[in-house]
Short mmCIF file of C-alpha atoms (C1' of nucleotides) in Angstrom, two decimals:
data_model
loop_
_atom_site.label_atom_id
_atom_site.label_comp_id
_atom_site.label_asym_id
_atom_site.label_seq_id
_atom_site.Cartn_x
_atom_site.Cartn_y
_atom_site.Cartn_z
CA MET A 1 5.51 -7.00 22.60
CA PRO A 2 2.00 -6.09 21.62
CA GLU A 3 1.08 -2.42 21.66
CA LEU A 4 -2.01 -0.85 20.16
CA PRO A 5 -1.11 -1.44 16.47
CA GLU A 6 -0.32 -5.08 17.21
CA VAL A 7 -3.61 -5.56 19.08
CA GLU A 8 -5.49 -3.82 16.27
CA THR A 9 -3.78 -6.13 13.77
CA VAL A 10 -4.82 -9.17 15.80
CA CYS A 11 -8.36 -7.80 16.15
CA ARG A 12 -8.70 -7.33 12.39
CA GLY A 13 -7.06 -10.69 11.77
CA ILE A 14 -9.29 -12.83 13.96
CA ALA A 15 -12.60 -11.03 13.37
CA PRO A 16 -13.42 -12.74 10.04
CA HIS A 17 -12.73 -16.13 11.64
CA VAL A 18 -14.72 -15.76 14.87
CA ASP A 19 -17.59 -13.37 14.08
CA GLY A 20 -20.82 -15.35 14.24
CA GLN A 21 -19.09 -18.49 15.54
CA GLU A 22 -20.77 -20.59 18.23
CA ILE A 23 -18.52 -21.64 21.12
CA GLN A 24 -18.39 -25.38 21.62
CA LYS A 25 -15.98 -25.52 24.54
CA LEU A 26 -13.16 -23.81 26.37
CA ILE A 27 -9.98 -25.68 27.27
CA VAL A 28 -7.77 -24.13 29.96
CA ARG A 29 -4.43 -25.94 30.16
CA ASN A 30 -2.77 -23.37 32.38
CA SER A 31 -4.94 -21.00 34.37
CA ARG A 32 -2.00 -19.03 35.80
CA LEU A 33 -2.05 -15.88 33.73
CA ARG A 34 -2.01 -12.30 35.11
CA TRP A 35 -5.23 -13.20 36.87
CA PRO A 36 -6.22 -16.85 37.37
CA VAL A 37 -8.52 -18.06 34.60
CA LYS A 38 -11.62 -19.53 36.19
CA ARG A 39 -12.17 -22.96 34.66
CA SER A 40 -15.81 -22.70 35.70
CA ILE A 41 -16.46 -20.17 32.91
CA ALA A 42 -16.25 -23.02 30.38
CA LYS A 43 -19.84 -24.01 31.20
CA GLN A 44 -21.03 -20.43 30.81
CA LEU A 45 -19.36 -19.98 27.44
CA ALA A 46 -20.53 -23.20 25.79
CA GLY A 47 -23.31 -22.44 23.33
CA LEU A 48 -22.73 -18.69 23.17
CA THR A 49 -22.13 -16.97 19.84
CA ILE A 50 -19.44 -14.36 19.22
CA GLU A 51 -21.34 -11.38 17.81
CA ASN A 52 -18.29 -9.28 17.02
CA VAL A 53 -14.70 -8.55 18.00
CA THR A 54 -13.73 -5.10 19.20
CA ARG A 55 -10.76 -3.45 20.85
CA ARG A 56 -10.45 -0.99 23.73
CA GLY A 57 -6.88 0.11 24.27
CA LYS A 58 -4.84 -3.08 24.31
CA TYR A 59 -7.81 -5.22 25.36
CA LEU A 60 -9.54 -7.44 22.81
CA LEU A 61 -13.25 -7.94 23.39
CA LEU A 62 -15.04 -10.99 22.02
CA ASN A 63 -18.62 -9.88 22.51
CA THR A 64 -21.60 -12.19 22.97
CA SER A 65 -25.22 -11.45 23.79
CA CYS A 66 -24.67 -11.91 27.52
CA GLY A 67 -21.11 -10.82 28.15
CA SER A 68 -17.63 -10.48 26.71
CA ILE A 69 -14.43 -12.46 26.70
CA VAL A 70 -11.69 -9.93 27.44
CA ILE A 71 -8.19 -10.81 26.30
CA HIS A 72 -4.98 -8.90 26.99
CA LEU A 73 -1.80 -10.08 25.26
CA GLY A 74 0.50 -8.78 27.98
CA MET A 75 4.13 -8.86 26.95
CA SER A 76 4.32 -12.01 24.90
CA GLY A 77 0.76 -13.14 24.19
CA LYS A 78 -0.21 -14.49 20.78
CA ILE A 79 -3.55 -15.49 19.36
CA SER A 80 -3.79 -17.89 16.46
CA ILE A 81 -6.71 -19.32 14.56
CA VAL A 82 -6.04 -23.00 13.90
CA PRO A 83 -7.93 -26.26 13.27
CA MET A 84 -8.87 -27.74 16.65
CA ASP A 85 -6.63 -30.80 16.15
CA THR A 86 -3.48 -28.71 15.66
CA PRO A 87 -0.71 -30.08 17.92
CA ILE A 88 -0.22 -28.25 21.18
CA ARG A 89 2.98 -26.25 21.55
CA LYS A 90 4.69 -25.06 24.68
CA HIS A 91 2.77 -22.21 26.36
CA ASP A 92 -0.51 -22.87 24.51
CA HIS A 93 -2.55 -22.08 27.62
CA ILE A 94 -6.11 -21.69 26.32
CA ASP A 95 -8.20 -23.00 23.40
CA LEU A 96 -11.57 -21.49 22.55
CA ILE A 97 -13.13 -24.10 20.27
CA PHE A 98 -16.05 -23.32 17.98
CA THR A 99 -18.65 -25.73 16.60
CA THR A 100 -17.01 -25.43 13.17
CA LYS A 101 -13.90 -27.11 14.71
CA ILE A 102 -11.93 -23.89 14.39
CA CYS A 103 -9.90 -22.99 17.45
CA LEU A 104 -8.79 -19.63 18.83
CA ARG A 105 -5.56 -20.49 20.62
CA PHE A 106 -3.93 -18.28 23.25
CA ASN A 107 -0.19 -18.72 23.72
CA ASP A 108 1.73 -16.62 26.24
CA PRO A 109 5.23 -17.65 27.41
CA ARG A 110 5.56 -14.91 30.03
CA ARG A 111 1.96 -15.18 31.21
CA PHE A 112 1.52 -11.43 31.65
CA GLY A 113 -1.60 -11.69 29.52
CA ALA A 114 -5.19 -12.07 30.66
CA PHE A 115 -8.27 -14.04 29.63
CA LEU A 116 -11.41 -12.93 31.44
CA TRP A 117 -15.16 -13.46 31.14
CA ILE A 118 -17.21 -10.38 32.01
CA GLU A 119 -20.97 -10.88 32.32
CA ALA A 120 -21.95 -7.26 31.73
CA ASP A 121 -20.88 -4.28 29.70
CA PRO A 122 -17.10 -4.76 29.68
CA LEU A 123 -16.57 -1.03 29.29
CA GLN A 124 -18.02 -0.57 32.79
CA HIS A 125 -15.61 -3.10 34.28
CA PRO A 126 -12.95 -1.54 36.58
CA LEU A 127 -10.22 -2.63 34.17
CA LEU A 128 -11.69 -0.63 31.29
CA SER A 129 -13.87 2.05 32.85
CA ASN A 130 -11.00 4.37 33.80
CA LEU A 131 -9.13 4.24 30.51
CA GLY A 132 -8.31 7.41 28.64
CA PRO A 133 -9.35 8.17 25.06
CA GLU A 134 -8.29 6.13 22.06
CA PRO A 135 -5.19 7.78 20.55
CA LEU A 136 -6.64 7.80 17.04
CA SER A 137 -9.94 9.34 18.14
CA ALA A 138 -10.81 13.01 17.80
CA SER A 139 -11.04 13.34 21.58
CA PHE A 140 -7.28 12.81 21.86
CA SER A 141 -6.04 16.23 20.79
CA GLY A 142 -3.16 18.53 21.57
CA LYS A 143 -5.46 20.69 23.64
CA TYR A 144 -6.65 17.66 25.65
CA LEU A 145 -3.08 16.54 26.32
CA PHE A 146 -2.00 20.05 27.32
CA GLU A 147 -4.94 20.41 29.75
CA GLN A 148 -4.10 17.08 31.36
CA ALA A 149 -0.36 17.78 31.50
CA LYS A 150 -0.14 21.40 32.58
CA THR A 151 -0.53 20.70 36.31
CA CYS A 152 1.52 17.51 36.34
CA LYS A 153 5.22 17.19 37.14
CA ARG A 154 5.79 13.66 35.84
CA ALA A 155 8.13 12.93 32.96
CA ILE A 156 6.22 13.39 29.70
CA LYS A 157 7.12 9.89 28.54
CA SER A 158 5.63 8.22 31.63
CA PHE A 159 2.60 10.48 31.20
CA ILE A 160 1.76 9.46 27.61
CA MET A 161 2.28 5.80 28.55
CA ASP A 162 -0.34 6.11 31.31
CA GLY A 163 -3.53 4.39 30.14
CA LYS A 164 -5.65 6.82 32.14
CA ILE A 165 -4.35 9.66 29.94
CA VAL A 166 -4.40 7.86 26.60
CA VAL A 167 -4.60 4.15 25.87
CA GLY A 168 -2.30 2.02 23.79
CA VAL A 169 0.90 4.08 23.71
CA GLY A 170 3.58 1.69 24.94
CA ASN A 171 7.32 2.05 25.22
CA ILE A 172 8.16 1.70 21.53
CA TYR A 173 5.67 4.24 20.21
CA ALA A 174 6.20 6.67 23.09
CA THR A 175 9.93 6.62 22.37
CA GLU A 176 9.42 7.12 18.64
CA SER A 177 6.75 9.82 19.03
CA LEU A 178 8.84 11.91 21.43
CA PHE A 179 11.80 11.75 19.04
CA ALA A 180 9.62 12.79 16.12
CA ALA A 181 8.20 15.70 18.15
CA GLY A 182 11.65 16.77 19.39
CA ILE A 183 10.68 16.49 23.07
CA HIS A 184 13.04 15.08 25.71
CA PRO A 185 11.31 12.08 27.37
CA ASN A 186 12.36 13.23 30.83
CA ARG A 187 10.91 16.73 30.56
CA SER A 188 8.23 17.56 33.14
CA CYS A 189 4.72 17.61 31.74
CA ASN A 190 4.11 21.13 32.97
CA ARG A 191 6.99 22.38 30.84
CA VAL A 192 5.52 21.09 27.60
CA THR A 193 3.80 23.86 25.64
CA LEU A 194 0.47 23.66 23.82
CA ALA A 195 2.29 23.81 20.51
CA GLU A 196 4.48 20.88 21.56
CA CYS A 197 1.42 18.92 22.73
CA ASN A 198 -0.14 19.52 19.33
CA GLU A 199 3.00 18.24 17.64
CA LEU A 200 3.30 15.24 19.97
CA VAL A 201 -0.31 14.19 19.44
CA LYS A 202 0.12 14.59 15.70
CA GLU A 203 3.19 12.34 15.76
CA ILE A 204 1.56 9.72 18.02
CA LYS A 205 -1.36 9.47 15.60
CA ARG A 206 0.88 9.42 12.53
CA ILE A 207 3.19 6.73 13.92
CA LEU A 208 0.35 4.54 15.19
CA ARG A 209 -1.49 4.76 11.84
CA LYS A 210 1.70 3.87 10.01
CA ALA A 211 2.35 0.92 12.31
CA ILE A 212 -1.20 -0.39 11.92
CA LYS A 213 -0.83 -0.14 8.15
CA VAL A 214 2.18 -2.46 8.14
CA GLY A 215 0.86 -4.84 10.78
CA GLY A 216 2.57 -3.67 13.95
CA THR A 217 6.12 -4.01 15.19
CA THR A 218 7.90 -7.33 15.40
CA LEU A 219 10.56 -7.46 18.06
CA LYS A 220 11.17 -10.71 19.88
CA ASP A 221 7.64 -11.83 20.47
CA PHE A 222 4.99 -10.47 18.19
CA LEU A 223 3.36 -12.35 15.33
CA SER A 224 -0.10 -11.60 13.99
CA SER A 225 -2.96 -14.08 14.35
CA GLU A 226 -1.92 -15.55 11.01
CA GLY A 227 1.64 -15.99 12.21
CA LYS A 228 2.96 -13.12 10.12
CA PRO A 229 5.43 -10.65 11.60
CA GLY A 230 4.79 -6.90 11.67
CA TYR A 231 7.16 -4.74 9.68
CA PHE A 232 7.17 -1.47 11.67
CA SER A 233 10.47 -2.40 13.38
CA GLN A 234 12.14 -1.73 10.04
CA LYS A 235 10.92 1.89 10.35
CA LEU A 236 11.95 2.59 13.96
CA LYS A 237 14.20 5.65 14.15
CA VAL A 238 15.43 5.50 17.75
CA TYR A 239 14.00 2.52 19.65
CA GLY A 240 16.63 -0.21 19.90
CA ARG A 241 19.28 1.98 18.23
CA ALA A 242 21.25 3.24 21.26
CA GLY A 243 24.82 4.06 20.26
CA GLU A 244 23.95 4.35 16.59
CA PRO A 245 23.89 7.73 14.80
CA CYS A 246 20.76 9.86 14.89
CA LEU A 247 19.10 9.81 11.47
CA GLN A 248 18.63 13.60 11.69
CA CYS A 249 21.86 15.02 13.16
CA LYS A 250 24.23 12.01 13.11
CA SER A 251 25.13 12.35 16.81
CA ALA A 252 25.07 9.13 18.83
CA LEU A 253 21.70 8.11 20.27
CA VAL A 254 21.78 7.53 24.02
CA SER A 255 19.86 5.18 26.29
CA MET A 256 18.40 6.13 29.66
CA GLN A 257 15.75 4.97 32.13
CA VAL A 258 12.51 6.96 32.39
CA GLY A 259 9.94 5.49 34.75
CA GLN A 260 11.81 2.19 34.85
CA ARG A 261 11.59 1.88 31.08
CA THR A 262 14.49 1.98 28.69
CA THR A 263 14.34 5.02 26.48
CA VAL A 264 16.52 5.89 23.52
CA LEU A 265 16.83 9.52 22.50
CA CYS A 266 18.94 12.06 20.68
CA GLU A 267 20.18 14.70 23.11
CA GLN A 268 20.73 17.12 20.25
CA CYS A 269 17.29 16.80 18.62
CA GLN A 270 15.19 16.32 21.78
CA ARG A 271 15.00 19.16 24.30
"C1'" DT B 1 -3.66 12.70 45.76
"C1'" DT B 2 0.22 11.87 43.11
"C1'" DA B 3 4.22 9.57 41.68
"C1'" DA B 4 7.47 5.99 42.08
"C1'" DT B 5 8.46 1.28 42.82
"C1'" DC B 6 7.49 -3.59 43.03
"C1'" DA B 7 5.97 -7.99 41.33
"C1'" DC B 8 4.70 -11.12 37.99
"C1'" DC B 9 7.42 -14.35 34.15
"C1'" DT B 10 10.31 -16.48 30.55
"C1'" DG B 11 13.29 -16.25 26.48
"C1'" DA B 12 17.29 -14.22 24.47
"C1'" DG B 13 21.86 -13.09 24.66
"C1'" DG B 14 26.36 -12.44 26.69
"C1'" DG B 15 30.17 -13.96 29.63
"C1'" DC B 16 32.77 -17.54 31.46
"C1'" DT C 1 28.53 -26.99 25.21
"C1'" DG C 2 26.36 -25.71 29.23
"C1'" DC C 3 25.52 -22.92 33.12
"C1'" DC C 4 24.55 -18.54 35.18
"C1'" DC C 5 23.27 -13.86 35.10
"C1'" DT C 6 21.05 -9.76 33.24
"C1'" DC C 7 17.73 -7.51 30.58
"C1'" DA C 8 13.35 -6.66 28.42
"C1'" DG C 9 8.54 -4.96 29.24
"C1'" DG C 10 2.55 -3.93 30.46
"C1'" DT C 11 0.05 -3.01 34.13
"C1'" DG C 12 -2.23 -3.61 38.75
"C1'" DA C 13 -0.92 -3.34 43.49
"C1'" DT C 14 1.68 -1.35 46.95
"C1'" DT C 15 4.46 2.12 49.07
"C1'" DA C 16 6.25 6.71 49.88
#
DNA sequence: TTAATCACCTGAGGGC
DNA sequence: TGCCCTCAGGTGATTA
């Protein structure tokens, strides 16, 4: 399931293949993604050149001179760079074919992903304009998190997974970061101190950087654009380990629901 | 205004 | 072996 490190890995993986490429055509085999893919955009895209590939939160932006293709991988989305005559597999919904006969292929079994064409500054689009800071940027600090959290009564885990607060922190990294910071995921935001916010932000940044370095986390669904798995799952300390001993205190890790998401925690180490 | 819940969707895994 | 059921999860929309 792609989170920020996975999307960053894909972004870095596809950029060398698509930067400067001229779009020949768009093939939409299945338009039923999170939002219907308008087949009419194929005419608009033909002839445009991808100037660069960037990322905002979990959105990939393929930027051209007159707009951007915005891709979200959802829960199970994968992007691969393949020769255009590569056989179609199940769930290969979209092909973006370049004049060099290279194809950017979007595969998404669960179809929670998105493929949009935005004819303006994508960062002003409603989907992206309200997003919080990038977690690895200087603007995401302990002080920022504390200021946002101090008047809020939500569970801290739901809070740091809210894209309006900070982008790109999904269930896996929120779970791991809260364990590393020793904070119970169900604690109300307004009961988290500035010192704890500093520690939590430090851990979020550390864990995300580490995950990016090894290419993301492979659980059931994620492979990079080159088909390689990420290796961060081998470093997870709590996620997916309910019932197993805590690596710090040896007591059994427990599983609970926070904001309709499964969370694993150590009740001894997280308060 | 804020927070919680719902809906979307399919593959994996377990039970029978 | 095959069928059925449950679970997993990101995020916008809806509801309380």
